[in-house]
PDB file of C-alpha atoms in Angstrom:
ATOM      1  CA  MET T  17      27.380 -40.111 -12.664  1.00  0.00           C
ATOM      2  CA  LYS T  18      28.738 -39.811  -9.101  1.00  0.00           C
ATOM      3  CA  CYS T  19      30.123 -36.381  -9.954  1.00  0.00           C
ATOM      4  CA  LEU T  20      26.717 -35.277 -11.244  1.00  0.00           C
ATOM      5  CA  LEU T  21      24.970 -36.555  -8.116  1.00  0.00           C
ATOM      6  CA  LEU T  22      27.515 -34.801  -5.904  1.00  0.00           C
ATOM      7  CA  LEU T  23      27.099 -31.586  -7.882  1.00  0.00           C
ATOM      8  CA  SER T  24      23.310 -31.825  -7.596  1.00  0.00           C
ATOM      9  CA  THR T  25      23.539 -32.369  -3.838  1.00  0.00           C
ATOM     10  CA  VAL T  26      25.859 -29.393  -3.416  1.00  0.00           C
ATOM     11  CA  LEU T  27      23.585 -27.228  -5.576  1.00  0.00           C
ATOM     12  CA  ILE T  28      20.476 -28.200  -3.614  1.00  0.00           C
ATOM     13  CA  ARG T  29      22.216 -27.437  -0.314  1.00  0.00           C
ATOM     14  CA  TRP T  30      23.400 -24.084  -1.668  1.00  0.00           C
ATOM     15  CA  LEU T  31      19.897 -23.193  -2.849  1.00  0.00           C
ATOM     16  CA  ARG T  32      18.418 -24.124   0.523  1.00  0.00           C
ATOM     17  CA  ARG T  33      20.980 -22.005   2.376  1.00  0.00           C
ATOM     18  CA  ARG T  34      20.397 -19.131  -0.021  1.00  0.00           C
ATOM     19  CA  ALA T  35      16.627 -19.380   0.467  1.00  0.00           C
ATOM     20  CA  LEU T  36      17.110 -19.440   4.252  1.00  0.00           C
ATOM     21  CA  LEU T  37      19.379 -16.391   4.096  1.00  0.00           C
ATOM     22  CA  GLN T  38      16.881 -14.562   1.900  1.00  0.00           C
ATOM     23  CA  GLN T  39      14.084 -15.407   4.314  1.00  0.00           C
ATOM     24  CA  CYS T  40      16.140 -13.952   7.178  1.00  0.00           C
ATOM     25  CA  MET T  41      16.819 -10.836   5.116  1.00  0.00           C
ATOM     26  CA  CYS T  42      13.107 -10.583   4.293  1.00  0.00           C
ATOM     27  CA  ARG T  43      12.199 -10.756   7.958  1.00  0.00           C
ATOM     28  CA  LEU T  44      14.809  -8.136   8.842  1.00  0.00           C
ATOM     29  CA  SER T  45      13.604  -5.876   6.034  1.00  0.00           C
ATOM     30  CA  ASP T  46       9.986  -6.308   7.117  1.00  0.00           C
ATOM     31  CA  TRP T  47      10.948  -5.609  10.735  1.00  0.00           C
ATOM     32  CA  GLU T  48      12.761  -2.418   9.781  1.00  0.00           C
ATOM     33  CA  ALA T  49       9.952  -1.269   7.475  1.00  0.00           C
ATOM     34  CA  VAL T  50       6.744  -1.911   9.430  1.00  0.00           C
ATOM     35  CA  HIS T  51       6.783  -4.968  11.679  1.00  0.00           C
ATOM     36  CA  SER T  52       8.738  -3.319  14.497  1.00  0.00           C
ATOM     37  CA  LEU T  53       5.608  -1.250  15.170  1.00  0.00           C
ATOM     38  CA  LEU T  54       2.974  -3.849  14.295  1.00  0.00           C
ATOM     39  CA  CYS T  55       4.534  -6.866  16.009  1.00  0.00           C
ATOM     40  CA  THR T  56       2.308  -8.820  18.401  1.00  0.00           C
ATOM     41  CA  GLY T  57       5.142 -11.076  19.564  1.00  0.00           C
ATOM     42  CA  LYS T  58       7.133 -11.169  22.790  1.00  0.00           C
ATOM     43  CA  ASN T  59       9.160  -8.067  21.878  1.00  0.00           C
ATOM     44  CA  ALA T  60       6.078  -5.846  22.098  1.00  0.00           C
ATOM     45  CA  SER T  61       4.899  -4.394  25.402  1.00  0.00           C
ATOM     46  CA  SER T  62       1.822  -6.058  26.850  1.00  0.00           C
ATOM     47  CA  LEU T  63      -0.327  -2.951  26.324  1.00  0.00           C
ATOM     48  CA  GLN T  64       0.822  -2.519  22.730  1.00  0.00           C
ATOM     49  CA  ARG T  65       0.403  -6.221  22.008  1.00  0.00           C
ATOM     50  CA  ASP T  66      -3.134  -6.293  23.409  1.00  0.00           C
ATOM     51  CA  ALA T  67      -4.082  -3.180  21.429  1.00  0.00           C
ATOM     52  CA  LEU T  68      -2.638  -4.591  18.202  1.00  0.00           C
ATOM     53  CA  ILE T  69      -4.421  -7.900  18.716  1.00  0.00           C
ATOM     54  CA  LYS T  70      -7.712  -6.022  19.108  1.00  0.00           C
ATOM     55  CA  PHE T  71      -6.945  -4.015  15.961  1.00  0.00           C
ATOM     56  CA  ASN T  72      -6.117  -7.149  13.947  1.00  0.00           C
ATOM     57  CA  GLU T  73      -9.183  -9.005  15.205  1.00  0.00           C
ATOM     58  CA  HIS T  74     -11.388  -6.075  14.214  1.00  0.00           C
ATOM     59  CA  ALA T  75      -9.772  -5.946  10.754  1.00  0.00           C
ATOM     60  CA  HIS T  76     -10.176  -9.684  10.157  1.00  0.00           C
ATOM     61  CA  ARG T  77     -13.776  -9.496  11.331  1.00  0.00           C
ATOM     62  CA  THR T  78     -14.672  -6.483   9.173  1.00  0.00           C
ATOM     63  CA  ASN T  79     -12.205  -5.666   6.386  1.00  0.00           C
ATOM     64  CA  ASP T  80      -8.535  -6.653   5.923  1.00  0.00           C
ATOM     65  CA  ILE T  81      -7.931  -3.368   4.103  1.00  0.00           C
ATOM     66  CA  PHE T  82      -7.397  -1.810   7.554  1.00  0.00           C
ATOM     67  CA  ILE T  83      -4.219  -3.878   7.942  1.00  0.00           C
ATOM     68  CA  LEU T  84      -2.848  -2.402   4.706  1.00  0.00           C
ATOM     69  CA  ALA T  85      -3.622   1.094   5.965  1.00  0.00           C
ATOM     70  CA  ALA T  86      -1.853   0.312   9.249  1.00  0.00           C
ATOM     71  CA  LYS T  87       1.222  -0.798   7.296  1.00  0.00           C
ATOM     72  CA  VAL T  88       1.282   2.520   5.443  1.00  0.00           C
ATOM     73  CA  ILE T  89       1.134   4.471   8.703  1.00  0.00           C
ATOM     74  CA  ALA T  90       3.738   2.250  10.384  1.00  0.00           C
ATOM     75  CA  PHE T  91       6.047   2.499   7.349  1.00  0.00           C
ATOM     76  CA  THR T  92       5.763   6.300   7.402  1.00  0.00           C
ATOM     77  CA  ILE T  93       6.433   6.525  11.153  1.00  0.00           C
ATOM     78  CA  VAL T  94       9.495   4.276  10.938  1.00  0.00           C
ATOM     79  CA  ARG T  95      10.794   6.252   7.954  1.00  0.00           C
ATOM     80  CA  TYR T  96      10.171   9.527   9.799  1.00  0.00           C
ATOM     81  CA  ARG T  97      12.106   8.357  12.862  1.00  0.00           C
ATOM     82  CA  ARG T  98      15.006   7.192  10.737  1.00  0.00           C
ATOM     83  CA  MET T  99      15.113  10.501   8.845  1.00  0.00           C
ATOM     84  CA  LYS T 100      14.953  12.432  12.105  1.00  0.00           C
ATOM     85  CA  VAL T 101      18.074  10.655  13.361  1.00  0.00           C
ATOM     86  CA  LEU T 102      19.841  11.400  10.076  1.00  0.00           C
ATOM     87  CA  SER T 103      18.880  15.082  10.330  1.00  0.00           C
ATOM     88  CA  PHE T 104      21.411  15.468  13.150  1.00  0.00           C
ATOM     89  CA  ASP T 105      25.023  16.211  12.242  1.00  0.00           C
ATOM     90  CA  GLY T 106      28.080  14.649  13.836  1.00  0.00           C
ATOM     91  CA  SER T 107      27.841  16.874  16.902  1.00  0.00           C
ATOM     92  CA  ARG T 108      24.288  15.643  17.465  1.00  0.00           C
ATOM     93  CA  GLN T 109      22.946  19.155  16.928  1.00  0.00           C
ATOM     94  CA  PRO T 110      19.736  19.376  14.903  1.00  0.00           C
ATOM     95  CA  ILE T 111      19.742  21.037  11.518  1.00  0.00           C
ATOM     96  CA  VAL T 112      18.296  24.524  12.107  1.00  0.00           C
ATOM     97  CA  LEU T 113      14.792  25.223  10.837  1.00  0.00           C
ATOM     98  CA  ASN T 114      12.377  27.970  11.873  1.00  0.00           C
ATOM     99  CA  SER T 115      10.771  25.826  14.562  1.00  0.00           C
ATOM    100  CA  LYS T 116      10.581  22.310  15.959  1.00  0.00           C
ATOM    101  CA  VAL T 117       7.043  21.963  14.611  1.00  0.00           C
ATOM    102  CA  GLU T 118       8.194  23.004  11.140  1.00  0.00           C
ATOM    103  CA  SER T 119      11.100  20.574  11.347  1.00  0.00           C
ATOM    104  CA  ASN T 120       8.872  17.666  12.364  1.00  0.00           C
ATOM    105  CA  LEU T 121       6.254  18.440   9.724  1.00  0.00           C
ATOM    106  CA  SER T 122       8.885  18.779   7.008  1.00  0.00           C
ATOM    107  CA  LEU T 123      10.370  15.392   7.888  1.00  0.00           C
ATOM    108  CA  LEU T 124       6.930  13.804   8.146  1.00  0.00           C
ATOM    109  CA  LEU T 125       5.992  15.054   4.681  1.00  0.00           C
ATOM    110  CA  GLU T 126       9.249  13.652   3.339  1.00  0.00           C
ATOM    111  CA  ALA T 127       8.554  10.309   5.017  1.00  0.00           C
ATOM    112  CA  TRP T 128       5.080  10.304   3.458  1.00  0.00           C
ATOM    113  CA  LYS T 129       6.429  10.812  -0.078  1.00  0.00           C
ATOM    114  CA  PRO T 130       6.235   7.148  -1.235  1.00  0.00           C
ATOM    115  CA  PHE T 131       2.446   7.373  -0.866  1.00  0.00           C
ATOM    116  CA  ALA T 132       1.911  11.026  -1.737  1.00  0.00           C
ATOM    117  CA  MET T 133       1.347  10.432  -5.456  1.00  0.00           C
ATOM    118  CA  GLY T 134      -1.229   7.662  -5.082  1.00  0.00           C
ATOM    119  CA  PHE T 135      -4.694   8.661  -6.295  1.00  0.00           C
ATOM    120  CA  LYS T 136      -6.860   8.998  -3.195  1.00  0.00           C
ATOM    121  CA  ARG T 137     -10.401   9.661  -2.084  1.00  0.00           C
ATOM    122  CA  ARG T 138     -12.027   9.036   1.239  1.00  0.00           C
ATOM    123  CA  TRP T 139     -12.966   5.374   1.471  1.00  0.00           C
ATOM    124  CA  TRP T 140     -16.588   5.967   2.429  1.00  0.00           C
ATOM    125  CA  ASP T 141     -16.997   8.336  -0.525  1.00  0.00           C
ATOM    126  CA  CYS T 142     -15.447   6.136  -3.212  1.00  0.00           C
ATOM    127  CA  ILE T 143     -16.473   2.604  -2.258  1.00  0.00           C
ATOM    128  CA  ALA T 144     -18.982   1.170  -4.731  1.00  0.00           C
ATOM    129  CA  LEU T 145     -22.530   0.686  -3.512  1.00  0.00           C
ATOM    130  CA  PRO T 146     -23.145  -3.067  -3.053  1.00  0.00           C
ATOM    131  CA  ASP T 147     -25.871  -4.675  -5.150  1.00  0.00           C
ATOM    132  CA  ASP T 148     -27.891  -5.524  -2.051  1.00  0.00           C
ATOM    133  CA  VAL T 149     -28.000  -1.898  -0.841  1.00  0.00           C
ATOM    134  CA  ASP T 150     -30.811   0.230  -2.241  1.00  0.00           C
ATOM    135  CA  SER T 151     -29.846   3.633  -3.617  1.00  0.00           C
ATOM    136  CA  CYS T 152     -32.167   5.312  -1.114  1.00  0.00           C
ATOM    137  CA  ASP T 153     -30.000   3.858   1.671  1.00  0.00           C
ATOM    138  CA  GLU T 154     -26.710   5.078   0.177  1.00  0.00           C
ATOM    139  CA  ILE T 155     -26.093   7.881   2.680  1.00  0.00           C
ATOM    140  CA  SER T 156     -26.688   5.542   5.610  1.00  0.00           C
ATOM    141  CA  PHE T 157     -24.395   2.919   4.059  1.00  0.00           C
ATOM    142  CA  ARG T 158     -21.550   5.406   3.589  1.00  0.00           C
ATOM    143  CA  MET T 159     -21.900   6.665   7.158  1.00  0.00           C
ATOM    144  CA  GLN T 160     -21.648   3.064   8.386  1.00  0.00           C
ATOM    145  CA  ILE T 161     -18.431   2.643   6.386  1.00  0.00           C
ATOM    146  CA  ARG T 162     -17.094   5.874   7.891  1.00  0.00           C
ATOM    147  CA  ASP T 163     -17.934   4.669  11.407  1.00  0.00           C
ATOM    148  CA  LEU T 164     -16.182   1.373  10.659  1.00  0.00           C
ATOM    149  CA  ALA T 165     -13.017   3.237   9.645  1.00  0.00           C
ATOM    150  CA  PHE T 166     -13.246   5.413  12.762  1.00  0.00           C
ATOM    151  CA  ALA T 167     -13.491   2.352  15.024  1.00  0.00           C
ATOM    152  CA  SER T 168     -10.466   0.806  13.312  1.00  0.00           C
ATOM    153  CA  LEU T 169      -8.459   4.017  13.630  1.00  0.00           C
ATOM    154  CA  GLN T 170      -9.174   4.293  17.351  1.00  0.00           C
ATOM    155  CA  LEU T 171      -7.838   0.774  17.891  1.00  0.00           C
ATOM    156  CA  LEU T 172      -4.724   1.566  15.844  1.00  0.00           C
ATOM    157  CA  LYS T 173      -4.109   4.778  17.797  1.00  0.00           C
ATOM    158  CA  GLU T 174      -4.207   2.850  21.062  1.00  0.00           C
ATOM    159  CA  ALA T 175      -1.446   0.621  19.698  1.00  0.00           C
ATOM    160  CA  ILE T 176       1.069   2.815  17.861  1.00  0.00           C
ATOM    161  CA  PHE T 177       0.108   6.496  18.248  1.00  0.00           C
ATOM    162  CA  ASP T 178       3.058   8.897  18.020  1.00  0.00           C
ATOM    163  CA  ASP T 179       2.597  12.563  18.981  1.00  0.00           C
ATOM    164  CA  GLU T 180       5.125  13.710  16.391  1.00  0.00           C
ATOM    165  CA  CYS T 181       3.216  11.847  13.664  1.00  0.00           C
ATOM    166  CA  ALA T 182      -0.251  12.831  14.879  1.00  0.00           C
ATOM    167  CA  PRO T 183      -1.463  14.037  11.425  1.00  0.00           C
ATOM    168  CA  LEU T 184      -1.259  10.439  10.186  1.00  0.00           C
ATOM    169  CA  PHE T 185      -3.885   9.417  12.743  1.00  0.00           C
ATOM    170  CA  SER T 186      -6.643  11.765  11.601  1.00  0.00           C
ATOM    171  CA  LEU T 187      -9.776  10.118  10.203  1.00  0.00           C
ATOM    172  CA  GLU T 188      -9.373  12.183   7.030  1.00  0.00           C
ATOM    173  CA  ILE T 189      -5.893  10.793   6.342  1.00  0.00           C
ATOM    174  CA  TYR T 190      -6.865   7.258   7.364  1.00  0.00           C
ATOM    175  CA  GLY T 191      -9.883   7.389   5.068  1.00  0.00           C
ATOM    176  CA  HIS T 192      -7.760   8.587   2.152  1.00  0.00           C
ATOM    177  CA  ILE T 193      -5.160   5.851   2.718  1.00  0.00           C
ATOM    178  CA  ILE T 194      -7.869   3.177   2.617  1.00  0.00           C
ATOM    179  CA  GLY T 195      -9.415   4.881  -0.410  1.00  0.00           C
ATOM    180  CA  MET T 196      -6.053   4.730  -2.170  1.00  0.00           C
ATOM    181  CA  PHE T 197      -6.064   0.939  -1.873  1.00  0.00           C
ATOM    182  CA  GLU T 198      -9.741   0.773  -2.842  1.00  0.00           C
ATOM    183  CA  LEU T 199      -9.236   2.801  -6.029  1.00  0.00           C
ATOM    184  CA  ASN T 200      -5.775   1.731  -7.162  1.00  0.00           C
ATOM    185  CA  ASN T 201      -5.697  -2.013  -6.459  1.00  0.00           C
ATOM    186  CA  LEU T 202      -2.370  -1.674  -4.648  1.00  0.00           C
ATOM    187  CA  ASP T 203      -0.628  -3.907  -2.176  1.00  0.00           C
ATOM    188  CA  LEU T 204       2.280  -3.383   0.202  1.00  0.00           C
ATOM    189  CA  VAL T 205       4.716  -6.274   0.227  1.00  0.00           C
ATOM    190  CA  VAL T 206       8.122  -7.301   1.505  1.00  0.00           C
ATOM    191  CA  ALA T 207      10.113  -9.776  -0.545  1.00  0.00           C
ATOM    192  CA  SER T 208      10.002 -13.518  -0.219  1.00  0.00           C
ATOM    193  CA  PRO T 209      12.875 -15.513  -1.769  1.00  0.00           C
ATOM    194  CA  VAL T 210      11.075 -15.238  -5.112  1.00  0.00           C
ATOM    195  CA  GLU T 211       9.625 -11.730  -4.859  1.00  0.00           C
ATOM    196  CA  ASP T 212      11.212  -8.286  -5.051  1.00  0.00           C
ATOM    197  CA  TYR T 213      10.489  -5.686  -2.389  1.00  0.00           C
ATOM    198  CA  PHE T 214       8.362  -2.868  -3.687  1.00  0.00           C
ATOM    199  CA  ILE T 215       4.928  -1.393  -3.580  1.00  0.00           C
ATOM    200  CA  TYR T 216       3.413  -2.968  -6.650  1.00  0.00           C
ATOM    201  CA  ILE T 217       0.416  -3.039  -8.874  1.00  0.00           C
ATOM    202  CA  ASP T 218      -1.054  -6.532  -9.018  1.00  0.00           C
ATOM    203  CA  ASP T 219      -0.179  -8.126 -12.399  1.00  0.00           C
ATOM    204  CA  LEU T 220      -2.447  -5.830 -14.350  1.00  0.00           C
ATOM    205  CA  PRO T 221      -2.669  -5.682 -18.158  1.00  0.00           C
ATOM    206  CA  LEU T 222      -0.699  -2.621 -19.233  1.00  0.00           C
ATOM    207  CA  ASP T 223      -1.320  -0.048 -21.915  1.00  0.00           C
ATOM    208  CA  GLU T 224       0.400  -1.250 -25.070  1.00  0.00           C
ATOM    209  CA  LYS T 225       2.598   1.871 -24.964  1.00  0.00           C
ATOM    210  CA  VAL T 226       4.309   0.886 -21.720  1.00  0.00           C
ATOM    211  CA  LYS T 227       5.648  -2.053 -19.752  1.00  0.00           C
ATOM    212  CA  LEU T 228       6.160  -2.553 -16.030  1.00  0.00           C
ATOM    213  CA  GLN T 229       9.586  -3.417 -14.636  1.00  0.00           C
ATOM    214  CA  ASP T 230      11.245  -3.701 -11.247  1.00  0.00           C
ATOM    215  CA  LYS T 231      14.192  -1.329 -10.851  1.00  0.00           C
ATOM    216  CA  ASP T 232      16.071  -1.518  -7.553  1.00  0.00           C
ATOM    217  CA  GLY T 233      12.961  -2.446  -5.608  1.00  0.00           C
ATOM    218  CA  GLN T 234      10.667   0.112  -7.223  1.00  0.00           C
ATOM    219  CA  ALA T 235       7.857  -0.367  -9.717  1.00  0.00           C
ATOM    220  CA  VAL T 236       8.881   1.493 -12.885  1.00  0.00           C
ATOM    221  CA  ILE T 237       6.826   1.999 -16.038  1.00  0.00           C
ATOM    222  CA  ILE T 238       8.928   2.089 -19.222  1.00  0.00           C
ATOM    223  CA  ALA T 239       7.630   3.716 -22.422  1.00  0.00           C
ATOM    224  CA  ASP T 240       7.817   1.458 -25.484  1.00  0.00           C
ATOM    225  CA  ARG T 241       7.264   4.306 -27.924  1.00  0.00           C
ATOM    226  CA  PRO T 242       7.195   8.132 -27.946  1.00  0.00           C
ATOM    227  CA  ILE T 243       4.369   9.587 -25.855  1.00  0.00           C
ATOM    228  CA  SER T 244       2.765  12.841 -26.939  1.00  0.00           C
ATOM    229  CA  PRO T 245       2.328  15.741 -24.482  1.00  0.00           C
ATOM    230  CA  GLY T 246      -0.974  15.357 -22.658  1.00  0.00           C
ATOM    231  CA  GLU T 247      -1.424  11.741 -23.776  1.00  0.00           C
ATOM    232  CA  GLU T 248      -2.950   9.576 -21.049  1.00  0.00           C
ATOM    233  CA  ILE T 249      -1.140   6.408 -19.971  1.00  0.00           C
ATOM    234  CA  THR T 250      -3.425   3.823 -18.422  1.00  0.00           C
ATOM    235  CA  ILE T 251      -3.091   0.560 -16.528  1.00  0.00           C
ATOM    236  CA  SER T 252      -6.085  -1.737 -16.742  1.00  0.00           C
ATOM    237  CA  TYR T 253      -7.479  -3.451 -13.648  1.00  0.00           C
ATOM    238  CA  ILE T 254      -9.586  -5.894 -15.648  1.00  0.00           C
ATOM    239  CA  ASP T 255      -9.506  -8.312 -18.577  1.00  0.00           C
ATOM    240  CA  GLU T 256      -9.762  -6.032 -21.608  1.00  0.00           C
ATOM    241  CA  GLY T 257     -10.999  -8.951 -23.712  1.00  0.00           C
ATOM    242  CA  LEU T 258     -14.358  -8.962 -21.927  1.00  0.00           C
ATOM    243  CA  PRO T 259     -17.471  -7.474 -23.598  1.00  0.00           C
ATOM    244  CA  TYR T 260     -18.079  -3.748 -23.123  1.00  0.00           C
ATOM    245  CA  ASP T 261     -20.920  -4.106 -20.595  1.00  0.00           C
ATOM    246  CA  GLU T 262     -18.963  -6.555 -18.428  1.00  0.00           C
ATOM    247  CA  ARG T 263     -15.903  -4.284 -18.431  1.00  0.00           C
ATOM    248  CA  GLN T 264     -17.965  -1.274 -17.403  1.00  0.00           C
ATOM    249  CA  ALA T 265     -19.661  -3.245 -14.615  1.00  0.00           C
ATOM    250  CA  LEU T 266     -16.297  -4.369 -13.227  1.00  0.00           C
ATOM    251  CA  LEU T 267     -14.816  -0.873 -13.446  1.00  0.00           C
ATOM    252  CA  ALA T 268     -17.804   0.570 -11.601  1.00  0.00           C
ATOM    253  CA  ASP T 269     -16.407  -1.130  -8.512  1.00  0.00           C
ATOM    254  CA  TYR T 270     -13.485   1.323  -8.704  1.00  0.00           C
ATOM    255  CA  GLY T 271     -15.880   4.243  -8.937  1.00  0.00           C
ATOM    256  CA  PHE T 272     -15.427   5.320 -12.531  1.00  0.00           C
ATOM    257  CA  LYS T 273     -16.636   4.794 -16.080  1.00  0.00           C
ATOM    258  CA  CYS T 274     -13.987   4.075 -18.697  1.00  0.00           C
ATOM    259  CA  CYS T 275     -13.850   6.391 -21.717  1.00  0.00           C
ATOM    260  CA  CYS T 276     -10.717   5.019 -23.384  1.00  0.00           C
ATOM    261  CA  PRO T 277     -10.634   4.870 -27.228  1.00  0.00           C
ATOM    262  CA  LYS T 278     -11.624   1.179 -27.191  1.00  0.00           C
ATOM    263  CA  CYS T 279     -14.638   1.742 -24.943  1.00  0.00           C
ATOM    264  CA  LYS T 280     -15.746   4.811 -26.897  1.00  0.00           C
ATOM    265  CA  LYS T 281     -15.595   2.856 -30.146  1.00  0.00           C
ATOM    266  CA  GLU T 282     -17.532  -0.112 -28.756  1.00  0.00           C
ATOM    267  CA  GLN T 283     -20.111   2.166 -27.152  1.00  0.00           C
ATOM    268  CA  VAL T 284     -20.895   3.719 -30.534  1.00  0.00           C
ATOM    269  CA  LEU T 285     -21.252   0.281 -32.152  1.00  0.00           C
ATOM    270  CA  ARG T 286     -23.706  -1.014 -29.532  1.00  0.00           C
TER     271      ARG T 286
END
């Protein structure tokens, strides 16, 4: 019995130390990925800290989706800077390209790659019209959403603007980043002791042909059976067990009408 108690005590202590180590690693990973630019702590300059606080306050007051968009931009800037350092050889001479502008743009596009494939539309174009907004006021509503994004972007630019990454701070790009989150139900996370680090899709029911796995920190979809050329693979954002009308109403919030085989069949039977 004493041996078992001793073993349990040792195991608990080991688990606590492991959790603490993982938490430290999480914080370091988060710092290296985005937090070094978005930190409002003592390490930030007073001007940057004040600007970031204003940005965060605006986001919390209006829409937290702006914080996700800021993380995407910060992640891309940090990745760009790291890749720029690696583009120098041992003699510290830059790899020759046609021009400095071409070099910077090429690296920036490479840094942007993790987000390049996400389906995107401008936020103010794709956001669903709320029930309490009349259709005759739709144009005004969408312009208000655009102005909201513009105000958020200006606050973010005051905090972390980088001349070499200026394309990331255009309203067009910012709007598309927010629209990507609006349409794809994505999140950007850094691991906790019980979570893996990757950009993930929130526990959504998958097409029966595929399953979602985590491979080395990346979300990977594995085919469970042969897939024919041109066959569409889908990931559902809703409970597929709901009645047809309820499913369509929920999907309308993502800006589209589902025409999968199940919905087509149920539509005919209505």
